[in-house]
PDB file of C-alpha atoms in Angstrom:
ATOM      1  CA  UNK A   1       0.000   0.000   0.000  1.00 83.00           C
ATOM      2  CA  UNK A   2       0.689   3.604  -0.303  1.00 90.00           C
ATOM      3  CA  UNK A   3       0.177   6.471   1.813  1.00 95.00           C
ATOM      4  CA  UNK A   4       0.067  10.208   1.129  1.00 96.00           C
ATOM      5  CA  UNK A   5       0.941  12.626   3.311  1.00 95.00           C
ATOM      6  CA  UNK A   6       0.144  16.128   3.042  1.00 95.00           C
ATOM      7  CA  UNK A   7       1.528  19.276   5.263  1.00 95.00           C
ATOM      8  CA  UNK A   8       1.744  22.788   4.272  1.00 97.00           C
ATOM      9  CA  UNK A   9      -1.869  24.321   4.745  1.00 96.00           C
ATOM     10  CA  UNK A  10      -3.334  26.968   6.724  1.00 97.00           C
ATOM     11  CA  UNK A  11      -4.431  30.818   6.824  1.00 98.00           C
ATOM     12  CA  UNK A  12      -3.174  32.744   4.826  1.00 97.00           C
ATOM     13  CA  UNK A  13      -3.611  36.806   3.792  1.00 98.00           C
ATOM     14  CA  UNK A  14      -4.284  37.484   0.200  1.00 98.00           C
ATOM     15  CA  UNK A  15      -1.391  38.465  -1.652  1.00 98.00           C
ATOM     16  CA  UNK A  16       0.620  36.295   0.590  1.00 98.00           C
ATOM     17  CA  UNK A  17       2.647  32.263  -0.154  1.00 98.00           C
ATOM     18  CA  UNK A  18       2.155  29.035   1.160  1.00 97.00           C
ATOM     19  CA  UNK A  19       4.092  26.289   0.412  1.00 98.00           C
ATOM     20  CA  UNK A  20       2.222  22.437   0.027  1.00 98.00           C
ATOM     21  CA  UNK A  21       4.118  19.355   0.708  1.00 98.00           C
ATOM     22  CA  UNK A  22       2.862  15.885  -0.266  1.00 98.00           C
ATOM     23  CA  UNK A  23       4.992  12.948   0.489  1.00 97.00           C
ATOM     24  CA  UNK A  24       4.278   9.463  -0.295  1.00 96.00           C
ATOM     25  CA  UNK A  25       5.630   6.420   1.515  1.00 93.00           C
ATOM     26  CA  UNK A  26       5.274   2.385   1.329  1.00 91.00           C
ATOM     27  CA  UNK A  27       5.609  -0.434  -1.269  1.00 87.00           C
ATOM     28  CA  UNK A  28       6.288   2.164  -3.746  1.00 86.00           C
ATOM     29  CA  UNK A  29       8.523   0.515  -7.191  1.00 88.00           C
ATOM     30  CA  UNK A  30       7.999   3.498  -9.173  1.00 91.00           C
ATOM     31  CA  UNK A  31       5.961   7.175  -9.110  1.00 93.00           C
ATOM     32  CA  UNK A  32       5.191   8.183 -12.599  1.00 95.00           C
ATOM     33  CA  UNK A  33       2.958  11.473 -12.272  1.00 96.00           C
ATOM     34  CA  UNK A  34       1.958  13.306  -9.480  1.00 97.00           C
ATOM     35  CA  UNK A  35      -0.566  16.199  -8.889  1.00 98.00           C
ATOM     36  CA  UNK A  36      -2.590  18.837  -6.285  1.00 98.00           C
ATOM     37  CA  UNK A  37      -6.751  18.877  -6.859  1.00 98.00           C
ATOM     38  CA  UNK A  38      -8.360  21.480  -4.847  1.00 98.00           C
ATOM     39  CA  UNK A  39     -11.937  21.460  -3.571  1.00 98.00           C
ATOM     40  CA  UNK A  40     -14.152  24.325  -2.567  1.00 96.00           C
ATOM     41  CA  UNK A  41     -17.050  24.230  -0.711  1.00 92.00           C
ATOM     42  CA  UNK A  42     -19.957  23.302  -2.682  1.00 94.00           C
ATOM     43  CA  UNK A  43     -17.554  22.818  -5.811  1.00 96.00           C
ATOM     44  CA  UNK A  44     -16.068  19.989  -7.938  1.00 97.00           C
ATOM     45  CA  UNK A  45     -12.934  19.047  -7.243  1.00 97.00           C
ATOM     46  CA  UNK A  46     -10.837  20.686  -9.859  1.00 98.00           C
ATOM     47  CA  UNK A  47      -7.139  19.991 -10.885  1.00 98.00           C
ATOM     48  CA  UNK A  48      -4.497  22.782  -9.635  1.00 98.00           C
ATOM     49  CA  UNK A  49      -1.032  21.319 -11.151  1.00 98.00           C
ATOM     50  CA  UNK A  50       0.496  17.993 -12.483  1.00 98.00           C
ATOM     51  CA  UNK A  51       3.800  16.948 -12.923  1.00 98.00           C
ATOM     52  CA  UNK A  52       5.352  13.725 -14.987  1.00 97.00           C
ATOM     53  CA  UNK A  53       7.910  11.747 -14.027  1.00 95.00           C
ATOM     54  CA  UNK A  54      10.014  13.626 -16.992  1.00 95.00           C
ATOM     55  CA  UNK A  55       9.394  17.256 -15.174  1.00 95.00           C
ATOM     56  CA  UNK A  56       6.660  18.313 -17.791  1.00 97.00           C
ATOM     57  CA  UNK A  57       4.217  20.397 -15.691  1.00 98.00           C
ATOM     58  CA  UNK A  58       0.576  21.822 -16.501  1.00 97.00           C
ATOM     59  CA  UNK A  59      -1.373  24.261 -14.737  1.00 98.00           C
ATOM     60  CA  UNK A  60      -5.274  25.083 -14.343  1.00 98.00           C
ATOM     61  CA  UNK A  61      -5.409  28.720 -16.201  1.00 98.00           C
ATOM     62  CA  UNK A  62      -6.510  29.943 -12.598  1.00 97.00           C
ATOM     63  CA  UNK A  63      -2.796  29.403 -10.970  1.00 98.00           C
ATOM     64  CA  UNK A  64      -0.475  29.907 -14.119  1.00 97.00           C
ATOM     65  CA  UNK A  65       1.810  32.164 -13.256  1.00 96.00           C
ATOM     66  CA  UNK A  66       1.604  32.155  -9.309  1.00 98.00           C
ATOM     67  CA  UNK A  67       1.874  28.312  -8.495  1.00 98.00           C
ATOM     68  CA  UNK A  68       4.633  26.237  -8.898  1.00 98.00           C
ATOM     69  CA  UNK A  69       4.622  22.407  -8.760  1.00 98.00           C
ATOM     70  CA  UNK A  70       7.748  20.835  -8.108  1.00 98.00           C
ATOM     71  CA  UNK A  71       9.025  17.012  -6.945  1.00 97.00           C
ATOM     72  CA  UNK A  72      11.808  15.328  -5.120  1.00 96.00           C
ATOM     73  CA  UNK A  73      12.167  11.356  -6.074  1.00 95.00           C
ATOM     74  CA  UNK A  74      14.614  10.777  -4.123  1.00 94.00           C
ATOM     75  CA  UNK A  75      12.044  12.052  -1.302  1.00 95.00           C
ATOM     76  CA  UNK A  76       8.906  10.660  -3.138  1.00 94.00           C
ATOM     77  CA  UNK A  77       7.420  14.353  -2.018  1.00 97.00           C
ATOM     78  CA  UNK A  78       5.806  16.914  -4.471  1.00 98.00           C
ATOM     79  CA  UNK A  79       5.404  20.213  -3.180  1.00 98.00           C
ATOM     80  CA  UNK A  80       3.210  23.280  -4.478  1.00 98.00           C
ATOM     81  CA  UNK A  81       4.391  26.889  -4.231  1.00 98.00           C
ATOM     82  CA  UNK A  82       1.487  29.018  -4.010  1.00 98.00           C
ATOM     83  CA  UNK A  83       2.031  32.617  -4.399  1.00 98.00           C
ATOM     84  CA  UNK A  84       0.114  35.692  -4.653  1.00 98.00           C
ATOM     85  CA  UNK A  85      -2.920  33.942  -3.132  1.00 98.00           C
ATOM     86  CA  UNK A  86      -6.395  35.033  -3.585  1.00 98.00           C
ATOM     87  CA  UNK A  87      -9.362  34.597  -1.660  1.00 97.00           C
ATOM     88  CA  UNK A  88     -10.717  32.476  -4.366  1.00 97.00           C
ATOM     89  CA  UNK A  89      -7.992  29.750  -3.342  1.00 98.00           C
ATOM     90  CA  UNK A  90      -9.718  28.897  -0.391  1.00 98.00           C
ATOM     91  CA  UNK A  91     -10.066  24.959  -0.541  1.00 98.00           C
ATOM     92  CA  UNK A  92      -9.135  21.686   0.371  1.00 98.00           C
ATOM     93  CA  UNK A  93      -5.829  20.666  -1.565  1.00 98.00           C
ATOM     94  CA  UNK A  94      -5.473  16.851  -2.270  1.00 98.00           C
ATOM     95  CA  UNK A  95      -2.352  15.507  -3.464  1.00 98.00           C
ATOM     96  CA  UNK A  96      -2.575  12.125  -5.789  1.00 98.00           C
ATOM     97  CA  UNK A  97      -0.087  10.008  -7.663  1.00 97.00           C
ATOM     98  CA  UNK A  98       0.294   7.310 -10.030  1.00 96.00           C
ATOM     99  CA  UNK A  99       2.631   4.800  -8.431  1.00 92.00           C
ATOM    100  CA  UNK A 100       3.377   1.619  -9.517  1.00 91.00           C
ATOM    101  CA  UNK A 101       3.116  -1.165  -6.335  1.00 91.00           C
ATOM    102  CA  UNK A 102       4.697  -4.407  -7.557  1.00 87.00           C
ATOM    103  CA  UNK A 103       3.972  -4.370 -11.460  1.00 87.00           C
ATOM    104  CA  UNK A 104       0.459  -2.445 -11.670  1.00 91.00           C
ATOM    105  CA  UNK A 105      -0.380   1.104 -11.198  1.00 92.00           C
ATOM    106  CA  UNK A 106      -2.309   2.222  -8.606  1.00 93.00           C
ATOM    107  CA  UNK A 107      -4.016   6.120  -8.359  1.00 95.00           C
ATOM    108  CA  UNK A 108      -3.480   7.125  -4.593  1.00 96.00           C
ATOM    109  CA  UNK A 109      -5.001  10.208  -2.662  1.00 97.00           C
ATOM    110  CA  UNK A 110      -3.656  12.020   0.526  1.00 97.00           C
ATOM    111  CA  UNK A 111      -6.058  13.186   2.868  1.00 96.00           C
ATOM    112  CA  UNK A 112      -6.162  16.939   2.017  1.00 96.00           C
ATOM    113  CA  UNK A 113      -5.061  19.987   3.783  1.00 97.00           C
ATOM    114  CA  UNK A 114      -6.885  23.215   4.071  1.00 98.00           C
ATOM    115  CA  UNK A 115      -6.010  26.456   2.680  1.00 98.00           C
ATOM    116  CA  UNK A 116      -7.702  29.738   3.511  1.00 98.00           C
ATOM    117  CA  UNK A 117      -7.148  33.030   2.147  1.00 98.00           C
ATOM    118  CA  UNK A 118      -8.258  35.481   3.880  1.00 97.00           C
ATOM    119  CA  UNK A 119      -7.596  38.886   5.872  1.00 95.00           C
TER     120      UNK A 119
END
């Protein structure tokens, strides 16, 4: 099995950065991509940022240019750089991966962490 483990969340003031970690542990042979969802209240769950195995990364047009995704193998951890929050990133972040557990690939969720915006 694998586990998910994210840290990182809080209250923050508009304007201002948080940083998201997300790492994974157990059986683990291989991570291929990994990624933070966000959910608001009363909202679909919505995908923030992904990133590959190979470092490509894609954004939700909401975050470009103020979020950063970035991952550590050697750590199994992704993290998410959130900068000049807005209220309107008030949610629950979720981090999920594709890992590979013996030879089949598994999707896994962590537990979320909440971020608030807000002054």
């Amino acid at each position: 099995q694998v586990q998910l483990v994210e840290s990182g969340g809080g209250l923050v003031q508009p304007g201002g950065s948080l940083r998201l970690s997300c790492a994974a542990s157990g059986s683990i042979f291989r991570i291929d991509a990994m990624a933070w969802y966000r959910q608001a209240p009363e909202k679909e769950r919505e995908l923030v940022a992904r990133i590959t195995s190979g470092g490509s990364t894609n954004y939700a047009d909401s975050v470009k240019d103020r979020f950063t995704i970035s991952r550590d193998d050697a750590k199994n951890t992704v993290y998410l750089q959130m900068n000049s929050v807005k209220p309107e990133d008030t949610a629950v972040y979720y981090c999920h991966a594709e890992a590979w557990v013996r030879y089949k690939q598994y999707d896994y969720w962590g537990q979320g962490t909440q971020v608030t915006v807000s002054s």
